[in-house]
Short mmCIF file of C-alpha atoms in Angstrom, two decimals:
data_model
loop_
_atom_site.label_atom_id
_atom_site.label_comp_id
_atom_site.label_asym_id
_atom_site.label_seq_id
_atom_site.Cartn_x
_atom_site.Cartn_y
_atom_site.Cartn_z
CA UNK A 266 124.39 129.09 -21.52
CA UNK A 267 127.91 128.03 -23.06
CA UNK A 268 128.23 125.74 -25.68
CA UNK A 269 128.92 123.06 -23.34
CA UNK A 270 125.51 123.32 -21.24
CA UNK A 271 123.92 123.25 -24.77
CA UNK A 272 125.74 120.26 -25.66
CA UNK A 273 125.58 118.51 -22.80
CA UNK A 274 121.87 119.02 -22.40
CA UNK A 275 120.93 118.22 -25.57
CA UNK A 276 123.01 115.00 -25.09
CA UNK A 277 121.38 114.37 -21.94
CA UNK A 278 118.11 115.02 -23.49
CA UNK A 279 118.16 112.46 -26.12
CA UNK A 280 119.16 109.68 -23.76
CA UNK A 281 116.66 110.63 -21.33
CA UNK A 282 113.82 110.67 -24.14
CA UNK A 283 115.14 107.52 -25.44
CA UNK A 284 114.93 105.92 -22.15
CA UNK A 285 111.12 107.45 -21.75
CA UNK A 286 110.46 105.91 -25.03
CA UNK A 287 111.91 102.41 -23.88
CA UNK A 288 110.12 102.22 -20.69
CA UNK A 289 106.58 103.49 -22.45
CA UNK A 290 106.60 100.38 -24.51
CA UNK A 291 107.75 98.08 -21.94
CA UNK A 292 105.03 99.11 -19.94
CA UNK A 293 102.75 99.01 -22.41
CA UNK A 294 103.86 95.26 -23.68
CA UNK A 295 103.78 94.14 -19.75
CA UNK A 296 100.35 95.91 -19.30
CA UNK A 297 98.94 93.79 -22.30
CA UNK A 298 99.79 90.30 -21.25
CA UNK A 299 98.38 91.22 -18.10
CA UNK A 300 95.23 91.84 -19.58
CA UNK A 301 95.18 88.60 -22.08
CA UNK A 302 95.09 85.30 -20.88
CA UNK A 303 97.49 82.37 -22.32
CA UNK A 304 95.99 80.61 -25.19
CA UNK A 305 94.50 76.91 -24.58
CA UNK A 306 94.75 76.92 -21.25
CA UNK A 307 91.88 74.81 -19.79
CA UNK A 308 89.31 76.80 -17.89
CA UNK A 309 89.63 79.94 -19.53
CA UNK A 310 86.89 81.91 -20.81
CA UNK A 311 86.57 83.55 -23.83
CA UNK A 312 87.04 86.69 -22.06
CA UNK A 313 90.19 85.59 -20.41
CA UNK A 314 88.74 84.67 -17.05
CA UNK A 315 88.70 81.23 -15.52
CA UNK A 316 85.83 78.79 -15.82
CA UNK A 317 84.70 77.03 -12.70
CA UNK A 318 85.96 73.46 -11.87
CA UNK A 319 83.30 71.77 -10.01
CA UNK A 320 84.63 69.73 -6.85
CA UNK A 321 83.72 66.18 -6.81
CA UNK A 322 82.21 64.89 -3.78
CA UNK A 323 79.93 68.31 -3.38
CA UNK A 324 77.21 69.69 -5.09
CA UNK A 325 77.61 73.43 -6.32
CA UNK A 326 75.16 74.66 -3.80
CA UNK A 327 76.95 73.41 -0.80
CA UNK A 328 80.58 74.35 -1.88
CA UNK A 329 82.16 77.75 -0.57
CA UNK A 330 83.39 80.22 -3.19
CA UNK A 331 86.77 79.05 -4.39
CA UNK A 332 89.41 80.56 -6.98
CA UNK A 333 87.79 78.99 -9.62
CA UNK A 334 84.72 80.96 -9.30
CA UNK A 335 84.27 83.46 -11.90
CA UNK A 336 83.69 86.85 -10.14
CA UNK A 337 86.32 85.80 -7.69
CA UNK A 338 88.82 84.91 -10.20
CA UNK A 339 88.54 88.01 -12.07
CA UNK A 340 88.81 90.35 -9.09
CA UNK A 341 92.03 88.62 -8.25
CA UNK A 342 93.47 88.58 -11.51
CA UNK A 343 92.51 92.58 -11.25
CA UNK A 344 94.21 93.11 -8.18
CA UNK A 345 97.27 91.22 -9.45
CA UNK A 346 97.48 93.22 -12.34
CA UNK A 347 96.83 96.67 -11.01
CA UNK A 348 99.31 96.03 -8.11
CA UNK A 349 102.17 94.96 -10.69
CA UNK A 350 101.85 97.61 -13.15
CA UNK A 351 101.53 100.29 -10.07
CA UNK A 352 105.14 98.67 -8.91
CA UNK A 353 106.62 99.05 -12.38
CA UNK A 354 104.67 102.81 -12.11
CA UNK A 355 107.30 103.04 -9.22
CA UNK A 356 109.73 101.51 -10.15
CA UNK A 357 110.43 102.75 -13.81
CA UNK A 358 110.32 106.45 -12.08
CA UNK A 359 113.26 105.42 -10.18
CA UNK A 360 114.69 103.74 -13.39
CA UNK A 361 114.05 107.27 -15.03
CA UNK A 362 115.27 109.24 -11.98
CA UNK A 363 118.47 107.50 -12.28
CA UNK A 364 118.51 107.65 -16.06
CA UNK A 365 118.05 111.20 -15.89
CA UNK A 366 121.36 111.71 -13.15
CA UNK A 367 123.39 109.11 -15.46
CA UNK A 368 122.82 111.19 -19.09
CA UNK A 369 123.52 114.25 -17.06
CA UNK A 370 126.70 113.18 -16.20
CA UNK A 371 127.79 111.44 -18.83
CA UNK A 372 126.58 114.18 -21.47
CA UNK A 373 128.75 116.76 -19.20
CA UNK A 374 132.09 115.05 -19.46
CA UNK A 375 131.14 113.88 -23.13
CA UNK A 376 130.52 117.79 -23.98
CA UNK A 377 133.65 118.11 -21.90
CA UNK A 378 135.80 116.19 -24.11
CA UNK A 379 134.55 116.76 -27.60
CA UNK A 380 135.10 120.82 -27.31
CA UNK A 381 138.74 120.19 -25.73
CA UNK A 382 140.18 121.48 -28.70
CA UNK A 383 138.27 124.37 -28.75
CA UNK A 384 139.73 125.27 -25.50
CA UNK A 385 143.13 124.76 -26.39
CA UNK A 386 142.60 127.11 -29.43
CA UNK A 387 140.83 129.74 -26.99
CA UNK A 388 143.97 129.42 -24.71
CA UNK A 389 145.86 129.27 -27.49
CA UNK A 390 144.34 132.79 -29.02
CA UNK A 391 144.25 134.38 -25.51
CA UNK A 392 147.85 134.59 -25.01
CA UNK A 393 149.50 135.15 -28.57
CA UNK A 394 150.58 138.64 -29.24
CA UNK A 395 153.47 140.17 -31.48
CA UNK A 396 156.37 138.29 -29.78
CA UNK A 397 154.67 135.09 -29.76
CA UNK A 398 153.45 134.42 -33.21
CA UNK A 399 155.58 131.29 -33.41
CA UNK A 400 153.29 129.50 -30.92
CA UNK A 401 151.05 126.53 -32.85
CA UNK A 402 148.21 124.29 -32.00
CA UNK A 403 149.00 121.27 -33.07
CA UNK A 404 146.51 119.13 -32.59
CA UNK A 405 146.51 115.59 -33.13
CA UNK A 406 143.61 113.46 -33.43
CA UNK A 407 141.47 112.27 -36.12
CA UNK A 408 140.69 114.32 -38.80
CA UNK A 409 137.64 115.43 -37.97
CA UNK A 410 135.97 119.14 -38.10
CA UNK A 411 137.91 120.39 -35.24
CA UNK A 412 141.55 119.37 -36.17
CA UNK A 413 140.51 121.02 -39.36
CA UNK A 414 139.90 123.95 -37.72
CA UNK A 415 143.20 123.68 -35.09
CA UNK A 416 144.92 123.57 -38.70
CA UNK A 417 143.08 126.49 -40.40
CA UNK A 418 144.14 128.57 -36.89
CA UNK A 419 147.83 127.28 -37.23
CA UNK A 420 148.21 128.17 -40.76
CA UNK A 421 146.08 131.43 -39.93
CA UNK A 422 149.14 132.34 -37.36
CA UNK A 423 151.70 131.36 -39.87
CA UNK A 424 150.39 133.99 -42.23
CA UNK A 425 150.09 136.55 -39.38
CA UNK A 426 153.84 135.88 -38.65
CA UNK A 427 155.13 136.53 -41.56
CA UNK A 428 153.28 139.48 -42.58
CA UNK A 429 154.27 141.24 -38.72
CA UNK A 430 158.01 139.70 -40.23
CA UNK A 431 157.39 141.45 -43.59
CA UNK A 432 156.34 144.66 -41.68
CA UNK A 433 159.08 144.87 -39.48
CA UNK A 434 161.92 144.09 -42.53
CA UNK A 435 160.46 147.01 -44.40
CA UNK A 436 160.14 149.36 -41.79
CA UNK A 437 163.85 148.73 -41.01
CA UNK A 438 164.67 148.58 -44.29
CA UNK A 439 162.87 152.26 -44.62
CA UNK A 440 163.95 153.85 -41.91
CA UNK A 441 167.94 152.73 -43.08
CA UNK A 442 166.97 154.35 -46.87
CA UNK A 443 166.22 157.54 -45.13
CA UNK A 444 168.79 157.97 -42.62
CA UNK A 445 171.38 158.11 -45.33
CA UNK A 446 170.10 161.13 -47.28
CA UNK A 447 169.13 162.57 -43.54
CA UNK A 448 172.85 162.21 -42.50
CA UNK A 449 173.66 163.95 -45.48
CA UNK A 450 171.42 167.25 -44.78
CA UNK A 451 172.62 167.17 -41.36
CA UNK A 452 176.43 166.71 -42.08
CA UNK A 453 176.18 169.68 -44.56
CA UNK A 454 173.87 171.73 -42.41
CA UNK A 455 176.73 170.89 -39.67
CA UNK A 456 179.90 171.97 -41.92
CA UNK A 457 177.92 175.11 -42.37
CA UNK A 458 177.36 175.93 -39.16
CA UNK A 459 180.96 175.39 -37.59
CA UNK A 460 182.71 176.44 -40.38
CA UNK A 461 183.61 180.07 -41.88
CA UNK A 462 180.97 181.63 -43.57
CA UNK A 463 180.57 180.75 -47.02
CA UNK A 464 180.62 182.62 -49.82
CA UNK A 465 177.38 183.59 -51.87
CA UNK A 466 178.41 180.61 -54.39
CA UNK A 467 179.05 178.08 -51.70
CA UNK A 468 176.13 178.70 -50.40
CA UNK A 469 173.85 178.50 -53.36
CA UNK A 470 175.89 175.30 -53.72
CA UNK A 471 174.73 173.72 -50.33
CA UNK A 472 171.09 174.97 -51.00
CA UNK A 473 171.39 173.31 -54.03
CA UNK A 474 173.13 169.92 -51.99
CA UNK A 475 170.41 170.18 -49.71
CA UNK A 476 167.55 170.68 -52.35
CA UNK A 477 169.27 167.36 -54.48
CA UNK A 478 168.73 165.29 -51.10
CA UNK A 479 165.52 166.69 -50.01
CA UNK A 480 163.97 165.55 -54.00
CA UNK A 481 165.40 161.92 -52.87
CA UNK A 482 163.70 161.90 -49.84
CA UNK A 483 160.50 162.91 -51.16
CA UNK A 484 160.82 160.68 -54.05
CA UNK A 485 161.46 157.67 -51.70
CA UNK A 486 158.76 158.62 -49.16
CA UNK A 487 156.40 158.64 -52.64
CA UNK A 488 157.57 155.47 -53.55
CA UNK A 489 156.70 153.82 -50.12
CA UNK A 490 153.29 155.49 -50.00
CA UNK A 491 152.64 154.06 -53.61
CA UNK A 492 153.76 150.79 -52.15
CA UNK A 493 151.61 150.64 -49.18
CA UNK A 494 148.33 151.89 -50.74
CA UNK A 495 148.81 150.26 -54.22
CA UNK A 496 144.52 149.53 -53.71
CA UNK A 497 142.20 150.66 -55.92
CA UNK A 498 138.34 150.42 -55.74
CA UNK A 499 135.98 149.23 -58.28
CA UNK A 500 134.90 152.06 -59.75
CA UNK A 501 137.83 153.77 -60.45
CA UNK A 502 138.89 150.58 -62.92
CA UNK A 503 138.34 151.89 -66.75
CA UNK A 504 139.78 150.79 -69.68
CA UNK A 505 143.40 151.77 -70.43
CA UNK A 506 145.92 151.07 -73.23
CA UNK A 507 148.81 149.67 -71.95
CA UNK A 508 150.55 150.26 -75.81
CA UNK A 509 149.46 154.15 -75.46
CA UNK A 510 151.11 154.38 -72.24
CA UNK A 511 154.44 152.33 -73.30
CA UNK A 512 154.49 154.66 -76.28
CA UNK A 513 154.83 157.73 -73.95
CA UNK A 514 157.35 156.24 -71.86
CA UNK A 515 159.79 155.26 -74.13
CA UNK A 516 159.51 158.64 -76.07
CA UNK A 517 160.27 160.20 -72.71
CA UNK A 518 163.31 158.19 -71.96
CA UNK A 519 164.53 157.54 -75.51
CA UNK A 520 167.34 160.89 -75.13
CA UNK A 521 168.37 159.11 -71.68
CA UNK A 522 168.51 155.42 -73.63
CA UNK A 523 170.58 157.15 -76.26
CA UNK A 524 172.97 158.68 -73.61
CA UNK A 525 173.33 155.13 -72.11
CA UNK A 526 173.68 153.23 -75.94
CA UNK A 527 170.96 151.54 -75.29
CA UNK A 528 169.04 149.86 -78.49
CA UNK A 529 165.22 149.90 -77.84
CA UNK A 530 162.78 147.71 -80.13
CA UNK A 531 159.39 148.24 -79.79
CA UNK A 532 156.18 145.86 -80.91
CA UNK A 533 153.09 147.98 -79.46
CA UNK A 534 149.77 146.28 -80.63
CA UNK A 535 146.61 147.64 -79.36
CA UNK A 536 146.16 146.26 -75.95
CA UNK A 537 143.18 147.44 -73.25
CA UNK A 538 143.99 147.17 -69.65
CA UNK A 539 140.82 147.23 -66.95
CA UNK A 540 142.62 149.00 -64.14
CA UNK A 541 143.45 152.45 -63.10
CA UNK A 542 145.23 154.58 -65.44
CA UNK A 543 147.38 156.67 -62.97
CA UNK A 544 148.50 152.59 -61.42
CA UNK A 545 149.11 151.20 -64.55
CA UNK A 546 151.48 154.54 -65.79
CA UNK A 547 153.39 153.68 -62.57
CA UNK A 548 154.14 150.34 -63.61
CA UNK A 549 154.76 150.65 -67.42
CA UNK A 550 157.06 153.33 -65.45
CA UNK A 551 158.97 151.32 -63.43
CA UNK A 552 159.60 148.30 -65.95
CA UNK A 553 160.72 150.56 -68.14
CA UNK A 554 162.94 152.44 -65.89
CA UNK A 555 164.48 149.32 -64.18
CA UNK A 556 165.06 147.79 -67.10
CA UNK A 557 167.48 150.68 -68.69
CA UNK A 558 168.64 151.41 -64.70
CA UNK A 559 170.02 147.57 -64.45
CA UNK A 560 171.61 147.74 -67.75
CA UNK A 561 174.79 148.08 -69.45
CA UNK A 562 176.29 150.59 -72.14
CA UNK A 563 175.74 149.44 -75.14
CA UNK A 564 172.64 147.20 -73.99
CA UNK A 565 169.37 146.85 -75.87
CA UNK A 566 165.67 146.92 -74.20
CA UNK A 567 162.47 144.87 -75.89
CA UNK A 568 159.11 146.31 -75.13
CA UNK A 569 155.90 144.41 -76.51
CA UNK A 570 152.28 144.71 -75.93
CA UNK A 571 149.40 142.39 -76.96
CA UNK A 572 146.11 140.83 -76.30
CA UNK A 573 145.73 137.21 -75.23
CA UNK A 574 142.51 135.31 -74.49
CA UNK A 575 140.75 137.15 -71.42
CA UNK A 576 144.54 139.01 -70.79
CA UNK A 577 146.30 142.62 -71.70
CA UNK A 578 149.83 140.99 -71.65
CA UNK A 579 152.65 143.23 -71.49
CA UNK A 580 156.30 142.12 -71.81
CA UNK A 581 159.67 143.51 -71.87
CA UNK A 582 163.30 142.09 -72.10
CA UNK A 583 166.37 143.41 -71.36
CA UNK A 584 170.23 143.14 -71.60
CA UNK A 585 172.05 143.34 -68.15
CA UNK A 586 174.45 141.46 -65.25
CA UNK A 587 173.76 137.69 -65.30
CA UNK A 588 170.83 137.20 -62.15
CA UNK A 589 171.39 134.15 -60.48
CA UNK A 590 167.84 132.31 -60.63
CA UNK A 591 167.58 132.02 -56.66
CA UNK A 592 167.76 136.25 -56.39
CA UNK A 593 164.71 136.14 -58.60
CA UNK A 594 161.84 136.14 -56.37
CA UNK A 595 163.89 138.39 -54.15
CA UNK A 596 164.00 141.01 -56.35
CA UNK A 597 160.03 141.34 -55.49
CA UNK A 598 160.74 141.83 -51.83
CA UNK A 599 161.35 145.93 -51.11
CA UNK A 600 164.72 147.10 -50.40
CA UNK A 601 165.86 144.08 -52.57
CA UNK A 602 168.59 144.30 -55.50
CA UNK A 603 170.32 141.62 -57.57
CA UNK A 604 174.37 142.80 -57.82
CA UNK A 605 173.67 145.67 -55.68
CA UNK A 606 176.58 148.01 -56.36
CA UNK A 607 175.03 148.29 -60.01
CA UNK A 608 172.10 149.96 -58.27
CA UNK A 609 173.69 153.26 -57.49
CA UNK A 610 171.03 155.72 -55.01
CA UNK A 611 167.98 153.18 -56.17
CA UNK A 612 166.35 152.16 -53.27
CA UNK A 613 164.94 149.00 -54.72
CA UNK A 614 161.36 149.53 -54.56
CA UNK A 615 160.41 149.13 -58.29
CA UNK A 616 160.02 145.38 -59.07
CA UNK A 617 157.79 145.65 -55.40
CA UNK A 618 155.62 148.27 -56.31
CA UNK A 619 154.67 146.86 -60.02
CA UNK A 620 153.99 143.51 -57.88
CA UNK A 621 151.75 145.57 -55.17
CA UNK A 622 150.09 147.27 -58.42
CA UNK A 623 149.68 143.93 -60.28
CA UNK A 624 147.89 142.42 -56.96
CA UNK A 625 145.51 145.16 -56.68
CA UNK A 626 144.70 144.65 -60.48
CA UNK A 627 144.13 140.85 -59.96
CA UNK A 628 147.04 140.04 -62.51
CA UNK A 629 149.99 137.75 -62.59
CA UNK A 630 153.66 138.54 -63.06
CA UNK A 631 155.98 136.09 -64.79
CA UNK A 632 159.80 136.75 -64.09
CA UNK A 633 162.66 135.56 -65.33
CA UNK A 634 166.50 135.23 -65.96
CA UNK A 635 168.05 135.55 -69.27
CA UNK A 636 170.94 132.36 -69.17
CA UNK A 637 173.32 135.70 -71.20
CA UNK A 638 171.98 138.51 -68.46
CA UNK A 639 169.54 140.93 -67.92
CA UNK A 640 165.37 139.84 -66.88
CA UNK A 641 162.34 138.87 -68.67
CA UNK A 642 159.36 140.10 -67.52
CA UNK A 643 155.85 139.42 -68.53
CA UNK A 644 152.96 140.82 -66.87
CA UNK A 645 149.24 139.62 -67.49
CA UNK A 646 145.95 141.50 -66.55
CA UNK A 647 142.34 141.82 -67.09
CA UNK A 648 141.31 142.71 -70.60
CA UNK A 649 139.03 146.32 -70.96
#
């Protein structure tokens, strides 16, 4: 049965045992002042029966039996009463009959109407696919537990649309990151082929061309996978110092800072991270190496660590180009850069992969412009 019949009969149902119920106790009220006769009326008995009115001019003996007789007025006031109450036996079945046909109908169209909405959802649901996202319930109405729900599926579509949206951007915006160094292999690969052979050195040159590209490529394709399965499960969270691994990292890039005349201050207090360590490493990574990448000579770079509350916060600072405050939250988005021809071969995944690893870790990420240039980023997560 659909929802409908079980509405509708339940509905029907309760009217029809509510109409039972009715006609029970109207019968039953009839039925007793049937039974009872009025009070202080003259010639009634104490059982409710008529006394006998003598007839003047006749002695008892010689008068026929009359209504006023006892035995006769009881059997008539029987058959009165058992013929009435078997014509309200008949009649309250066709009372209940038609009851019975009324609630049916009613209780269908009532069903009918209150689950409306749930058909236009169904309809609604039926024929949305990939290109037609943008359709939306709207219902109107009171709000009651089904506009609620019309809402919940609209908003529900909303989000669907914009992730398909998201999906599609970065898978355009992949596929035009790799085509470049791809055009590259095959333009060389192409030069090589038409033109004169080359030399031992040239061609120890284009291997090592092709090799350069190839390393992009793979890094990139890395760098996407990272993005897309940024997950981790709960048992593979352990406690990690965040001030360890910023340690590392800026002793690793501290010949490239100097090469760049970039001043780096450092305030590392012991900080514990509950997260994965490889994840974590990747972010500290990419802070760090998008904050001396977006830079300029002669820049500076402020790394600090520290507990707060319930949070391992780590922050860092940099010099840079001025960041209008509306590129901000772009700069999250992959394939995004703020004054793009500063960015050289990056392919602007970093800021969207330390957002994709701060998700999975159930953290926050504060960013923001520096009014004289360059970002401020803060980055909160669960304390080990």
């Amino acid at each position: 049965m659909t929802v409908r019949h079980r509405l509708a009969l339940l509905l029907a149902g309760l009217i029809v045992v509510t109409g039972v119920v009715l006609l029970g106790v109207s019968y039953e009220l009839v039925r007793a002042n049937l039974h009872s006769a009025p009070a202080g009326v003259p010639g009634a008995t104490s059982s409710g029966a008529p006394s006998p009115v003598p007839v003047h001019g006749a002695s008892p003996r010689a008068q026929a039996p009359t209504l006023t007789e006892p035995g006769v007025g009881i059997g008539i006031r029987r058959q009165i009463t058992h013929h009435t109450l078997g014509r309200l036996w008949v009649q309250y079945g066709a009372i209940l009959a038609g009851l019975v046909a009324v609630a049916s109908l009613l209780a269908w169209l009532i069903a009918g109407r209150v689950l409306r909405p749930l058909r236009v959802i169904t309809g609604t649901a039926r024929h949305i696919t990939r290109e037609r996202l943008d359709e939306r319930l709207a219902l109107t109405g009171p709000r009651d537990e089904l506009k609620e729900l019309g809402d919940t599926f609209d908003a529900m579509l909303a989000r669907l649309q914009m992730a398909f949206q998201d999906q599609q951007l970065f898978a355009a915006n992949a596929a035009h990151e790799l085509r470049t160094p791809l055009a590259v292999m095959r333009a060389e690969l192409d030069l090589a082929l038409i033109g004169p052979a080359p030399s031992g050195s040239e061609q120890r040159e284009l291997v090592v061309r092709l090799r350069r590209t190839v390393t992009s490529c793979e890094r990139l394709t890395e760098r996407l996978l990272l993005l897309t399965r940024a997950t981790i499960a709960r048992e593979d969270r352990r406690p990690v110092r965040l001030d360890h691994i910023a340690r590392r990292r800026l002793a690793d890039d501290a010949e490239e800072a100097e090469t760049q005349e970039l001043t780096v201050s450092a305030e590392l207090n012991a900080t514990t991270a509950h997260g994965d360590p490889a994840l974590l490493g990747q972010l500290v990574d990419n802070l760090i190496d998008n904050a001396a990448k977006y830079n300029h000579p002669g820049g500076w770079i402020s790394v600090s660590t520290h507990a707060e509350h319930h949070e391992a916060v780590f922050e860092i600072c940099n010099s840079g180009p001025v960041i209008a405050s509306e590129e901000l939250q772009g700069l999250l988005e992959p394939f995004r850069r703020a004054n793009r021809q500063r960015a050289g071969n990056s392919a602007g995944l970093g800021l969207s992969i330390v957002r994709a690893i701060i998700d999975a870790h159930d953290g926050k990420l504060t960013l923001a412009a520096r009014p004289d240039g360059g970002l401020s980023i803060r980055v909160a997560l669960p304390r080990g």
